[in-house]
PDB file of C-alpha atoms in Angstrom:
ATOM      1  CA  MET A   1       0.044   0.031   0.022  1.00 74.00           C
ATOM      2  CA  PRO A   2       1.526   3.328  -0.769  1.00 90.00           C
ATOM      3  CA  GLN A   3       2.358   5.737   2.067  1.00 92.00           C
ATOM      4  CA  TYR A   4       2.585   9.549   1.799  1.00 93.00           C
ATOM      5  CA  ARG A   5       4.496  11.869   3.646  1.00 95.00           C
ATOM      6  CA  ILE A   6       3.040  14.934   5.495  1.00 96.00           C
ATOM      7  CA  SER A   7       4.005  17.408   3.013  1.00 95.00           C
ATOM      8  CA  GLU A   8       2.190  15.131   0.128  1.00 92.00           C
ATOM      9  CA  VAL A   9      -0.860  14.694   2.380  1.00 92.00           C
ATOM     10  CA  ALA A  10      -1.017  18.504   2.735  1.00 91.00           C
ATOM     11  CA  GLU A  11      -0.712  19.002  -0.968  1.00 89.00           C
ATOM     12  CA  LEU A  12      -3.119  16.126  -1.863  1.00 86.00           C
ATOM     13  CA  ILE A  13      -5.623  17.863   0.597  1.00 85.00           C
ATOM     14  CA  GLY A  14      -4.973  21.285  -0.087  1.00 84.00           C
ATOM     15  CA  VAL A  15      -3.907  22.430   3.443  1.00 88.00           C
ATOM     16  CA  SER A  16      -0.809  23.305   5.151  1.00 93.00           C
ATOM     17  CA  ASP A  17       1.653  20.974   6.414  1.00 95.00           C
ATOM     18  CA  ASP A  18       1.244  22.186  10.041  1.00 97.00           C
ATOM     19  CA  THR A  19      -2.623  21.584   9.610  1.00 96.00           C
ATOM     20  CA  VAL A  20      -1.751  17.918   8.604  1.00 96.00           C
ATOM     21  CA  ARG A  21       0.545  17.693  11.668  1.00 96.00           C
ATOM     22  CA  ARG A  22      -2.429  19.021  13.723  1.00 97.00           C
ATOM     23  CA  TRP A  23      -4.502  16.478  12.484  1.00 96.00           C
ATOM     24  CA  VAL A  24      -2.194  13.571  13.368  1.00 96.00           C
ATOM     25  CA  ASP A  25      -1.294  15.130  16.934  1.00 96.00           C
ATOM     26  CA  ASP A  26      -5.001  15.216  17.548  1.00 96.00           C
ATOM     27  CA  GLU A  27      -5.392  11.665  16.304  1.00 94.00           C
ATOM     28  CA  ARG A  28      -7.920  12.751  13.527  1.00 94.00           C
ATOM     29  CA  LEU A  29      -5.526  11.434  11.252  1.00 95.00           C
ATOM     30  CA  PRO A  30      -3.646   8.298  11.712  1.00 95.00           C
ATOM     31  CA  ALA A  31       0.140   8.336  10.986  1.00 96.00           C
ATOM     32  CA  GLU A  32       3.013   6.023  11.517  1.00 95.00           C
ATOM     33  CA  GLN A  33       6.725   6.328  11.028  1.00 95.00           C
ATOM     34  CA  ASP A  34       8.307   4.977   8.097  1.00 93.00           C
ATOM     35  CA  PRO A  35      11.662   3.171   8.189  1.00 93.00           C
ATOM     36  CA  SER A  36      13.700   6.424   7.972  1.00 94.00           C
ATOM     37  CA  GLY A  37      11.595   7.981  10.996  1.00 94.00           C
ATOM     38  CA  ARG A  38       9.278  10.048   8.847  1.00 95.00           C
ATOM     39  CA  LEU A  39       5.929  10.354   9.626  1.00 95.00           C
ATOM     40  CA  VAL A  40       3.510   8.842   6.731  1.00 96.00           C
ATOM     41  CA  VAL A  41      -0.047   8.221   6.027  1.00 95.00           C
ATOM     42  CA  GLU A  42      -0.851   4.917   4.608  1.00 92.00           C
ATOM     43  CA  GLY A  43      -2.873   5.684   1.307  1.00 91.00           C
ATOM     44  CA  SER A  44      -6.287   3.692   2.159  1.00 90.00           C
ATOM     45  CA  VAL A  45      -6.398   5.753   5.466  1.00 92.00           C
ATOM     46  CA  LEU A  46      -5.927   9.066   3.509  1.00 92.00           C
ATOM     47  CA  ALA A  47      -8.425   8.304   0.864  1.00 87.00           C
ATOM     48  CA  GLU A  48     -11.059   7.370   3.560  1.00 88.00           C
ATOM     49  CA  PHE A  49     -10.268  10.948   5.273  1.00 90.00           C
ATOM     50  CA  ALA A  50      -9.960  12.689   2.268  1.00 86.00           C
ATOM     51  CA  ARG A  51     -13.719  11.206   1.241  1.00 81.00           C
ATOM     52  CA  ALA A  52     -14.790  11.965   4.670  1.00 83.00           C
ATOM     53  CA  ARG A  53     -13.564  15.564   4.671  1.00 81.00           C
ATOM     54  CA  ALA A  54     -14.654  16.544   1.276  1.00 74.00           C
ATOM     55  CA  THR A  55     -17.342  19.102   1.178  1.00 71.00           C
ATOM     56  CA  SER A  56     -18.678  21.152  -1.798  1.00 69.00           C
ATOM     57  CA  ALA A  57     -21.024  23.944  -1.952  1.00 70.00           C
ATOM     58  CA  ARG A  58     -24.727  23.483  -1.957  1.00 76.00           C
ATOM     59  CA  ASP A  59     -26.181  22.916  -5.443  1.00 75.00           C
ATOM     60  CA  PRO A  60     -28.158  26.291  -5.807  1.00 78.00           C
ATOM     61  CA  SER A  61     -30.409  25.151  -8.675  1.00 75.00           C
ATOM     62  CA  GLY A  62     -32.834  22.871  -6.536  1.00 76.00           C
ATOM     63  CA  VAL A  63     -32.887  20.408  -9.911  1.00 75.00           C
ATOM     64  CA  GLU A  64     -32.755  16.676  -9.289  1.00 73.00           C
ATOM     65  CA  ARG A  65     -30.581  14.972 -12.324  1.00 72.00           C
ATOM     66  CA  SER A  66     -29.069  11.682 -12.794  1.00 72.00           C
ATOM     67  CA  ALA A  67     -25.581  13.180 -13.412  1.00 73.00           C
ATOM     68  CA  ARG A  68     -23.742  12.842 -10.156  1.00 76.00           C
ATOM     69  CA  ASN A  69     -20.785  15.062 -11.066  1.00 82.00           C
ATOM     70  CA  ARG A  70     -21.737  18.226 -10.248  1.00 84.00           C
ATOM     71  CA  PHE A  71     -19.534  21.320  -9.506  1.00 86.00           C
ATOM     72  CA  VAL A  72     -20.947  24.268  -8.035  1.00 87.00           C
ATOM     73  CA  GLY A  73     -18.538  27.527  -8.544  1.00 88.00           C
ATOM     74  CA  LEU A  74     -17.984  31.046  -9.476  1.00 88.00           C
ATOM     75  CA  VAL A  75     -17.716  32.060 -13.251  1.00 93.00           C
ATOM     76  CA  THR A  76     -14.164  33.446 -13.409  1.00 92.00           C
ATOM     77  CA  GLU A  77     -13.897  34.109 -17.246  1.00 94.00           C
ATOM     78  CA  VAL A  78     -15.917  34.205 -20.312  1.00 96.00           C
ATOM     79  CA  VAL A  79     -14.021  34.188 -23.817  1.00 97.00           C
ATOM     80  CA  SER A  80     -16.918  34.597 -26.635  1.00 97.00           C
ATOM     81  CA  ASP A  81     -17.015  35.012 -30.165  1.00 97.00           C
ATOM     82  CA  LYS A  82     -20.268  35.389 -32.567  1.00 96.00           C
ATOM     83  CA  VAL A  83     -21.175  31.471 -32.361  1.00 97.00           C
ATOM     84  CA  MET A  84     -19.122  30.093 -29.385  1.00 98.00           C
ATOM     85  CA  SER A  85     -17.929  30.703 -25.938  1.00 97.00           C
ATOM     86  CA  GLN A  86     -15.315  29.377 -23.314  1.00 97.00           C
ATOM     87  CA  VAL A  87     -16.667  29.642 -19.917  1.00 96.00           C
ATOM     88  CA  GLU A  88     -14.299  29.027 -16.889  1.00 93.00           C
ATOM     89  CA  LEU A  89     -15.639  28.295 -13.323  1.00 93.00           C
ATOM     90  CA  GLN A  90     -13.763  28.079  -9.978  1.00 89.00           C
ATOM     91  CA  CYS A  91     -15.180  25.119  -8.145  1.00 85.00           C
ATOM     92  CA  GLY A  92     -13.564  25.119  -4.887  1.00 78.00           C
ATOM     93  CA  SER A  93      -9.859  24.038  -5.632  1.00 78.00           C
ATOM     94  CA  GLN A  94     -11.055  22.770  -9.105  1.00 83.00           C
ATOM     95  CA  ARG A  95     -10.840  25.015 -12.524  1.00 90.00           C
ATOM     96  CA  VAL A  96     -13.738  23.763 -15.029  1.00 92.00           C
ATOM     97  CA  VAL A  97     -13.814  24.980 -18.482  1.00 94.00           C
ATOM     98  CA  SER A  98     -17.008  24.655 -20.614  1.00 95.00           C
ATOM     99  CA  LEU A  99     -17.272  25.238 -24.512  1.00 96.00           C
ATOM    100  CA  MET A 100     -20.795  26.360 -25.449  1.00 96.00           C
ATOM    101  CA  SER A 101     -22.932  28.590 -27.725  1.00 97.00           C
ATOM    102  CA  THR A 102     -22.652  32.094 -27.147  1.00 97.00           C
ATOM    103  CA  GLU A 103     -26.390  32.157 -27.170  1.00 98.00           C
ATOM    104  CA  ALA A 104     -26.383  30.141 -24.110  1.00 97.00           C
ATOM    105  CA  VAL A 105     -24.210  32.279 -22.237  1.00 97.00           C
ATOM    106  CA  THR A 106     -26.194  35.188 -23.177  1.00 97.00           C
ATOM    107  CA  GLU A 107     -29.491  33.331 -21.899  1.00 97.00           C
ATOM    108  CA  LEU A 108     -28.075  32.328 -18.991  1.00 96.00           C
ATOM    109  CA  GLY A 109     -26.408  35.657 -18.206  1.00 95.00           C
ATOM    110  CA  LEU A 110     -22.890  33.899 -17.638  1.00 95.00           C
ATOM    111  CA  ARG A 111     -20.086  36.618 -16.651  1.00 93.00           C
ATOM    112  CA  PRO A 112     -17.381  36.843 -13.827  1.00 93.00           C
ATOM    113  CA  GLY A 113     -18.695  36.460 -10.501  1.00 89.00           C
ATOM    114  CA  VAL A 114     -22.056  34.720 -11.256  1.00 91.00           C
ATOM    115  CA  LEU A 115     -22.648  31.680  -9.386  1.00 88.00           C
ATOM    116  CA  ALA A 116     -23.092  28.721 -11.649  1.00 91.00           C
ATOM    117  CA  VAL A 117     -23.182  24.748 -11.588  1.00 91.00           C
ATOM    118  CA  ALA A 118     -21.224  22.696 -14.207  1.00 91.00           C
ATOM    119  CA  VAL A 119     -22.861  19.430 -14.670  1.00 89.00           C
ATOM    120  CA  VAL A 120     -20.938  16.528 -16.212  1.00 87.00           C
ATOM    121  CA  LYS A 121     -22.186  13.377 -17.512  1.00 82.00           C
ATOM    122  CA  SER A 122     -20.036  11.285 -19.745  1.00 79.00           C
ATOM    123  CA  THR A 123     -19.363   7.856 -20.822  1.00 74.00           C
ATOM    124  CA  ALA A 124     -15.830   8.216 -20.872  1.00 78.00           C
ATOM    125  CA  VAL A 125     -13.748   9.165 -17.872  1.00 78.00           C
ATOM    126  CA  VAL A 126     -10.193   8.695 -18.243  1.00 80.00           C
ATOM    127  CA  VAL A 127      -8.256   8.004 -14.910  1.00 83.00           C
ATOM    128  CA  GLU A 128      -4.538   8.194 -15.029  1.00 85.00           C
ATOM    129  CA  LYS A 129      -1.964   6.720 -12.343  1.00 82.00           C
ATOM    130  CA  PRO A 130       1.159   9.029 -11.821  1.00 81.00           C
ATOM    131  CA  GLY A 131       4.447   7.168 -12.177  1.00 80.00           C
ATOM    132  CA  GLY A 132       6.752   6.839  -9.346  1.00 65.00           C
ATOM    133  CA  GLY A 133       5.440   3.501  -7.963  1.00 59.00           C
ATOM    134  CA  ARG A 134       2.411   4.525  -5.840  1.00 58.00           C
TER     135      ARG A 134
END
């Protein structure tokens, strides 16, 4: 099972090293020492911790839908020509970019600062595993 150093945990969760150390000290996040004496967190433990702590903004649309991948965020940029537009949203720490008709952008009133929900329903999702033996 892969193990992650404190700095790697911090980067993956999006917090500081000190925050991760506090979680370990408070026994909220189990950690152990590796053979070189560094604190590490087991991958499966980190995965469960990340899932339990994950929060997303409430979907303000009130619409029930089958798509499970909804990202609530703020529109940060809209680049349009006569026919098509590129709309960028900041959804937590994730940047989501959508290409749509300029007519749709106008009808939805999308512009920087507007709250929006990106809904993704796809039959093809690519999952990659970084090199390095993890």
